[in-house]
Coordinates of C-alpha atoms and ligand atoms in Angstrom, one line a residue:
M1 CA -3.2 -29.9 13.9
D2 CA -0.6 -28.5 12.0
N3 CA -2.9 -25.7 11.0
R4 CA -3.5 -23.9 14.7
Y5 CA -1.3 -21.7 16.0
D6 CA -1.3 -19.1 18.6
V7 CA -1.5 -16.2 16.5
I8 CA -1.7 -15.5 12.4
V9 CA -0.7 -11.6 11.4
I10 CA -2.7 -11.3 8.3
G11 CA -0.6 -9.7 5.6
A12 CA 3.7 -9.3 6.1
G13 CA 4.3 -5.6 5.3
P14 CA 6.0 -3.8 7.7
A15 CA 3.1 -3.5 10.6
G16 CA 2.5 -7.5 10.0
M17 CA 6.3 -9.2 9.3
T18 CA 7.0 -6.7 13.0
A19 CA 3.9 -7.9 14.5
A20 CA 4.9 -11.3 14.6
I21 CA 8.7 -10.4 15.7
Y22 CA 7.5 -9.7 18.7
A23 CA 4.9 -12.1 18.8
K24 CA 7.7 -14.4 18.6
R25 CA 10.1 -13.5 20.6
A26 CA 7.4 -14.0 23.3
G27 CA 6.7 -17.2 22.7
L28 CA 4.2 -17.5 20.7
N29 CA 3.6 -20.3 17.6
V30 CA 3.3 -17.4 14.8
A31 CA 2.7 -17.8 11.3
M32 CA 3.0 -15.0 8.7
L33 CA -0.5 -15.3 6.0
E34 CA -0.2 -13.4 3.1
S35 CA -1.3 -13.9 -0.6
M36 CA 2.0 -11.9 -2.3
A37 CA 5.5 -12.4 -2.1
P38 CA 6.7 -10.4 2.0
G39 CA 7.0 -6.3 1.7
G40 CA 4.2 -4.8 1.2
K41 CA 4.3 -1.6 -0.8
M42 CA 7.4 -1.2 0.7
V43 CA 8.3 -4.2 -2.0
K44 CA 7.0 -1.0 -5.4
T45 CA 9.3 1.6 -3.5
F46 CA 12.1 3.2 -5.1
D47 CA 13.2 5.0 -2.3
I48 CA 13.2 5.3 1.2
Q49 CA 14.5 8.1 3.2
N50 CA 12.3 8.4 6.4
Y51 CA 13.0 5.6 7.6
P52 CA 15.2 6.6 10.3
S53 CA 19.0 4.7 10.8
Y54 CA 18.7 4.7 7.2
S55 CA 19.3 7.9 5.4
E56 CA 18.1 6.1 2.0
V57 CA 17.2 2.8 1.8
N58 CA 15.8 0.5 -1.6
G59 CA 11.9 -0.8 -0.2
A60 CA 13.0 -4.5 -1.2
D61 CA 15.6 -4.1 0.6
L62 CA 14.3 -3.4 3.5
S63 CA 11.8 -5.4 2.6
M64 CA 14.0 -9.0 2.2
K65 CA 15.7 -7.1 5.4
M66 CA 12.0 -7.2 7.6
F67 CA 11.6 -10.9 6.5
E68 CA 15.4 -12.2 7.0
H69 CA 14.7 -11.1 10.7
T70 CA 11.6 -12.8 11.1
Q71 CA 13.1 -15.4 9.2
N72 CA 15.9 -16.2 11.8
L73 CA 13.1 -16.1 14.4
N74 CA 11.5 -18.6 13.1
V75 CA 8.2 -17.6 12.3
S76 CA 6.3 -19.4 9.7
Y77 CA 5.2 -18.9 6.4
L78 CA 1.8 -19.4 4.5
Y79 CA 0.8 -18.4 1.6
G80 CA -3.7 -17.5 1.6
D81 CA -5.6 -15.1 0.2
V82 CA -8.5 -14.3 3.3
V83 CA -11.8 -13.8 2.5
N84 CA -13.4 -15.0 5.8
I85 CA -12.4 -14.6 9.6
T86 CA -14.9 -16.5 11.9
D87 CA -14.9 -15.6 15.5
G88 CA -14.8 -18.1 18.5
E89 CA -11.9 -19.3 21.2
Y90 CA -10.6 -20.7 17.8
K91 CA -10.5 -17.9 15.3
K92 CA -10.8 -19.9 12.3
I93 CA -9.4 -18.2 8.7
K94 CA -10.3 -19.4 5.4
C95 CA -8.7 -19.0 2.2
A96 CA -9.4 -18.1 -1.6
D97 CA -7.9 -21.6 -2.5
G98 CA -9.9 -23.4 0.3
N99 CA -7.0 -23.4 2.8
E100 CA -8.5 -23.0 7.0
Y101 CA -6.0 -21.8 9.9
E102 CA -6.8 -21.7 13.5
A103 CA -5.2 -19.5 15.8
K104 CA -6.1 -18.3 19.3
A105 CA -5.1 -14.5 18.0
V106 CA -5.0 -12.6 14.7
I107 CA -3.8 -10.1 13.8
I108 CA -4.9 -8.1 10.2
A109 CA -2.1 -6.1 8.6
T110 CA -3.5 -6.1 4.9
G111 CA -2.5 -2.9 4.2
T112 CA -4.7 -0.3 1.7
K113 CA -5.1 -1.5 -2.6
E114 CA -4.4 1.6 -5.2
R115 CA -7.9 3.6 -6.1
L116 CA -8.6 2.8 -9.9
L117 CA -9.0 6.2 -11.8
N118 CA -12.2 5.2 -13.2
I119 CA -11.8 6.7 -16.6
P120 CA -12.5 5.0 -20.1
G121 CA -9.5 3.5 -21.3
E122 CA -7.7 2.7 -17.7
L123 CA -8.1 -1.2 -17.3
E124 CA -8.7 -2.1 -20.9
L125 CA -4.6 -0.6 -21.4
A126 CA -4.5 -1.9 -17.5
S127 CA -0.4 -3.6 -18.4
R128 CA 0.1 -1.9 -21.7
G129 CA 0.8 1.3 -20.7
V130 CA -0.8 1.9 -17.6
S131 CA 1.7 0.7 -14.5
Y132 CA 0.6 1.1 -11.4
C133 CA 4.3 0.4 -9.9
A134 CA 6.5 2.4 -11.4
V135 CA 9.4 0.7 -9.5
C136 CA 8.3 -2.5 -11.6
D137 CA 7.5 -1.0 -15.2
A138 CA 9.7 2.1 -15.4
T139 CA 12.0 0.1 -17.7
F140 CA 9.5 -0.3 -20.7
F141 CA 9.2 4.0 -20.7
K142 CA 12.7 4.3 -21.1
G143 CA 13.3 7.9 -23.6
K144 CA 8.9 8.1 -24.0
D145 CA 7.3 9.6 -23.0
V146 CA 5.0 10.1 -19.6
A147 CA 1.8 11.2 -17.2
V148 CA 1.7 10.8 -13.2
I149 CA -1.3 11.2 -11.7
G150 CA -2.1 13.2 -7.9
G151 CA 0.0 15.2 -6.1
G152 CA 0.8 13.4 -3.1
N153 CA 4.1 11.6 -1.4
S154 CA 3.4 8.6 -3.8
A155 CA 3.0 10.4 -7.0
L156 CA 5.5 12.5 -6.7
E157 CA 8.3 10.5 -5.9
E158 CA 7.4 7.9 -7.8
A159 CA 7.6 10.8 -10.7
L160 CA 11.2 11.8 -9.1
Y161 CA 11.9 7.6 -10.3
L162 CA 10.5 7.8 -13.7
A163 CA 12.3 11.1 -14.5
E164 CA 15.5 10.0 -14.3
G165 CA 14.6 7.6 -17.5
V166 CA 11.7 8.9 -19.6
N167 CA 12.0 11.9 -22.1
K168 CA 8.7 14.1 -20.6
L169 CA 7.0 13.4 -17.3
Y170 CA 3.8 14.9 -16.9
I171 CA 1.8 15.6 -13.2
I172 CA -1.4 15.9 -13.3
I173 CA -3.6 17.5 -10.0
R174 CA -6.9 18.8 -9.6
R175 CA -6.6 21.3 -7.5
D176 CA -3.8 24.0 -7.6
V177 CA -1.5 22.9 -4.4
F178 CA 0.2 19.4 -3.9
R179 CA -0.4 16.2 -0.4
A180 CA 3.2 14.9 -1.0
E181 CA 6.0 16.5 1.7
E182 CA 7.7 20.3 0.6
I183 CA 11.0 18.2 -0.3
V184 CA 9.4 15.7 -3.0
Q185 CA 7.6 19.1 -3.7
N186 CA 10.6 21.1 -4.4
K187 CA 12.5 18.5 -6.2
V188 CA 10.0 17.9 -8.5
L189 CA 8.9 21.8 -9.4
N190 CA 13.2 21.4 -10.1
H191 CA 13.3 19.0 -12.4
P192 CA 13.9 19.8 -15.7
K193 CA 12.1 16.9 -17.7
I194 CA 8.5 17.4 -15.1
E195 CA 6.3 19.7 -15.3
I196 CA 3.0 20.2 -13.6
I197 CA -0.3 20.4 -15.3
K198 CA -2.6 22.0 -12.2
K199 CA -6.6 21.8 -12.1
H200 CA -6.7 19.3 -14.6
I201 CA -8.8 16.0 -14.3
P202 CA -8.2 12.5 -17.1
V203 CA -11.0 11.8 -18.3
E204 CA -10.2 8.9 -20.9
I205 CA -6.9 6.8 -21.7
T206 CA -6.7 6.9 -24.9
G207 CA -5.1 3.9 -27.5
D208 CA -5.8 0.4 -29.0
K209 CA -3.8 -2.6 -28.2
K210 CA -1.4 0.0 -25.9
V211 CA -2.0 3.7 -24.6
D212 CA -1.2 6.5 -27.2
G213 CA -2.7 9.2 -24.8
L214 CA -4.1 10.9 -21.4
V215 CA -7.7 13.1 -22.2
I216 CA -7.9 15.9 -19.2
E217 CA -9.8 18.1 -18.3
N218 CA -9.7 21.2 -17.1
V219 CA -11.7 21.9 -13.9
D220 CA -12.4 25.3 -14.4
T221 CA -13.0 26.4 -18.3
K222 CA -14.7 22.3 -19.1
E223 CA -11.7 22.5 -21.4
I224 CA -10.3 19.3 -23.4
T225 CA -6.6 18.6 -24.3
K226 CA -4.6 15.4 -24.6
L227 CA -0.8 14.8 -23.6
N228 CA 0.3 12.2 -26.6
V229 CA 1.7 10.0 -23.9
D230 CA 3.2 6.2 -23.4
G231 CA 2.9 5.7 -20.4
I232 CA -0.2 6.4 -16.8
F233 CA 1.1 6.4 -14.0
P234 CA -2.4 6.8 -12.0
Y235 CA -1.1 7.7 -7.7
I236 CA -4.7 8.3 -6.9
G237 CA -4.3 7.0 -3.1
S238 CA -5.4 3.8 -1.8
I239 CA -8.7 1.6 -0.9
P240 CA -7.9 -0.8 3.1
N241 CA -8.4 -4.5 1.3
T242 CA -10.0 -5.4 4.4
S243 CA -13.1 -6.4 2.8
F244 CA -12.6 -10.3 3.9
V245 CA -13.8 -8.6 7.5
S246 CA -17.3 -7.2 6.2
D247 CA -18.8 -9.4 8.3
L248 CA -17.4 -8.8 11.9
N249 CA -18.7 -4.8 11.5
I250 CA -14.4 -3.5 12.9
T251 CA -14.2 -1.3 10.3
D252 CA -15.2 2.6 9.6
E253 CA -17.8 3.6 6.6
N254 CA -14.8 3.7 4.6
G255 CA -13.9 0.3 5.5
Y256 CA -9.8 0.9 7.4
I257 CA -10.6 -0.9 11.1
L258 CA -11.3 1.1 14.2
V259 CA -9.1 0.2 16.8
N260 CA -8.0 1.1 20.1
E261 CA -4.9 2.4 21.6
K262 CA -4.1 -1.3 22.2
M263 CA -4.8 -2.5 18.9
E264 CA -7.0 -4.0 19.6
T265 CA -10.6 -4.3 17.8
K266 CA -14.3 -4.3 19.4
V267 CA -13.8 -8.8 18.9
P268 CA -11.8 -10.1 21.6
G269 CA -8.6 -11.1 19.7
I270 CA -8.8 -10.0 16.7
F271 CA -6.0 -6.9 16.3
S272 CA -5.6 -4.4 13.7
A273 CA -1.6 -2.4 12.4
G274 CA -1.3 0.2 10.5
D275 CA -1.8 0.9 6.8
C276 CA -5.7 -0.9 6.7
N277 CA -6.5 1.5 9.9
R278 CA -8.3 4.1 10.5
K279 CA -5.4 6.2 12.0
E280 CA -3.4 9.9 10.9
L281 CA 0.4 8.9 9.7
R282 CA 0.6 5.6 7.4
Q283 CA 4.1 5.2 7.3
I284 CA 6.8 2.4 7.4
V285 CA 7.5 3.0 10.5
T286 CA 4.3 4.2 12.3
A287 CA 3.2 0.6 10.3
T288 CA 5.8 -1.4 12.9
S289 CA 4.5 0.9 15.7
D290 CA 1.5 -0.2 15.7
G291 CA 2.6 -4.4 14.9
A292 CA 5.0 -4.4 17.6
I293 CA 2.1 -3.0 19.6
A294 CA -0.1 -6.2 18.3
G295 CA 1.7 -8.6 18.8
Q296 CA 2.4 -7.4 22.1
N297 CA -0.5 -7.4 23.1
A298 CA -1.9 -10.3 21.4
Y299 CA 1.0 -11.8 23.7
H300 CA -1.5 -10.7 26.8
Y301 CA -4.2 -11.6 25.3
I302 CA -3.4 -15.0 25.3
K303 CA -1.5 -15.5 27.9
D304 CA -3.1 -12.8 30.7
Ligands
NAP1 P1 -2.4 10.4 -0.6 O1 -2.4 11.5 -0.1 O2 -4.5 10.9 -0.6 O3 -3.2 11.4 -2.4 C1 -3.9 10.9 -3.7 C2 -3.3 11.7 -4.1 O4 -4.4 12.4 -5.7 C3 -3.9 13.6 -3.9 O5 -3.2 14.7 -4.6 C4 -5.7 13.7 -4.6 O6 -6.5 14.8 -5.0 C5 -5.2 13.1 -6.1 N1 -6.4 12.7 -6.8 C6 -7.4 11.7 -5.3 N2 -8.4 11.3 -6.0 C7 -8.1 12.0 -7.1 C8 -9.1 12.0 -8.3 N3 -10.3 11.0 -8.2 N4 -8.8 12.0 -9.5 C9 -7.1 13.0 -10.0 N5 -6.3 13.1 -9.0 C10 -7.4 12.6 -7.3 O7 -1.9 9.2 -1.2 P2 -0.4 9.0 -1.9 O8 0.5 9.5 -2.2 O9 -1.1 8.0 -2.1 O10 -0.3 8.2 0.6 C11 -1.0 8.3 1.0 C12 -0.6 7.4 2.8 O11 0.3 7.1 2.5 C13 0.2 9.5 2.8 O12 -0.8 9.6 4.3 C14 0.8 10.0 2.5 O13 2.2 10.2 3.6 C15 2.2 7.8 2.6 N6 3.6 8.1 1.3 C16 3.7 8.3 2.4 C17 5.4 8.1 1.5 C18 7.1 9.0 2.7 O14 6.9 9.5 3.4 N7 7.8 9.4 2.3 C19 5.4 7.5 0.7 C20 4.4 7.2 0.2 C21 3.1 7.0 0.7 P3 -6.1 16.3 -3.6 O15 -5.2 16.2 -3.0 O16 -6.5 17.2 -4.7 O17 -7.5 15.1 -3.4

């Protein structure tokens, strides 16, 4: 059967691509199954400065290099949005388009997606001024005023990228401290176009056909202010892409997959790697590390 493999890796971000490289180099018949372009969140990152061996690298370029590595090894690349995995001697993977695949071992590496603000105007004005991808959309906001929401690494790094082209950029944080690394905080604090608004939360995005403002509320005084902005970039954290494993009962209460040090879930032959796992540090380098461990242990599961 051509839909049968030794290992299927679901997701082709850094964790998935590394898992595929390790499993393939161990002599297994390996496919990656992905619903988008390879690279995952890396593709949407303009400038990566903490992946060893590159002082600075563009996320799309790093994604392409990792993908080329998998293709030089002849890892199969399948398109599909997985909706379900069924356990068995061969695990059955069902996709939204009706395609089904089988594998002796499955490695889940589906990462996370952006958490929504869930305020009026957000969904209505998505792609009309509300964007979750600065790298994709920065060009539409050249010379305009924009707001970035959140104080983590994603928010601050993307704010620095956007600030190159915009007229003015507000960063809205709900506390009076950031979560991002200090090196990034310092760059933001010293940027002439960036104004930090602390202790405020967004309550409404306004605009008819496109965004014309962001309404924010002071968390202490409840005072309301409207910022006249054309673009809004929420970067308020992530939620794991794991709804398709809900039947397997392998996640914690927040949907993050629980694994041991071998990246094994509690279902034999189902491994998980990268940001979708419950873990301390979500970085490209920790994703690749998880992927290597998962790929190697998938090999042992099949051959030992
Ligand atoms: P994060 O670190 O969880 O930060 C989320 C930010 O959004 C926090 O400032 C949080 O505020 C705020 N927030 C959450 N819910 C909110 C709401 N409803 N309204 C307003 N603000 C809200 O998320 P992230 O920046 O996406 O990063 C995720 C992970 O990836 C982290 O582990 C991060 O270190 C990693 N990452 C690393 C890099 C890098 O190393 N270069 C780059 C990107 C991401 P509070 O602080 O008040 O909770």
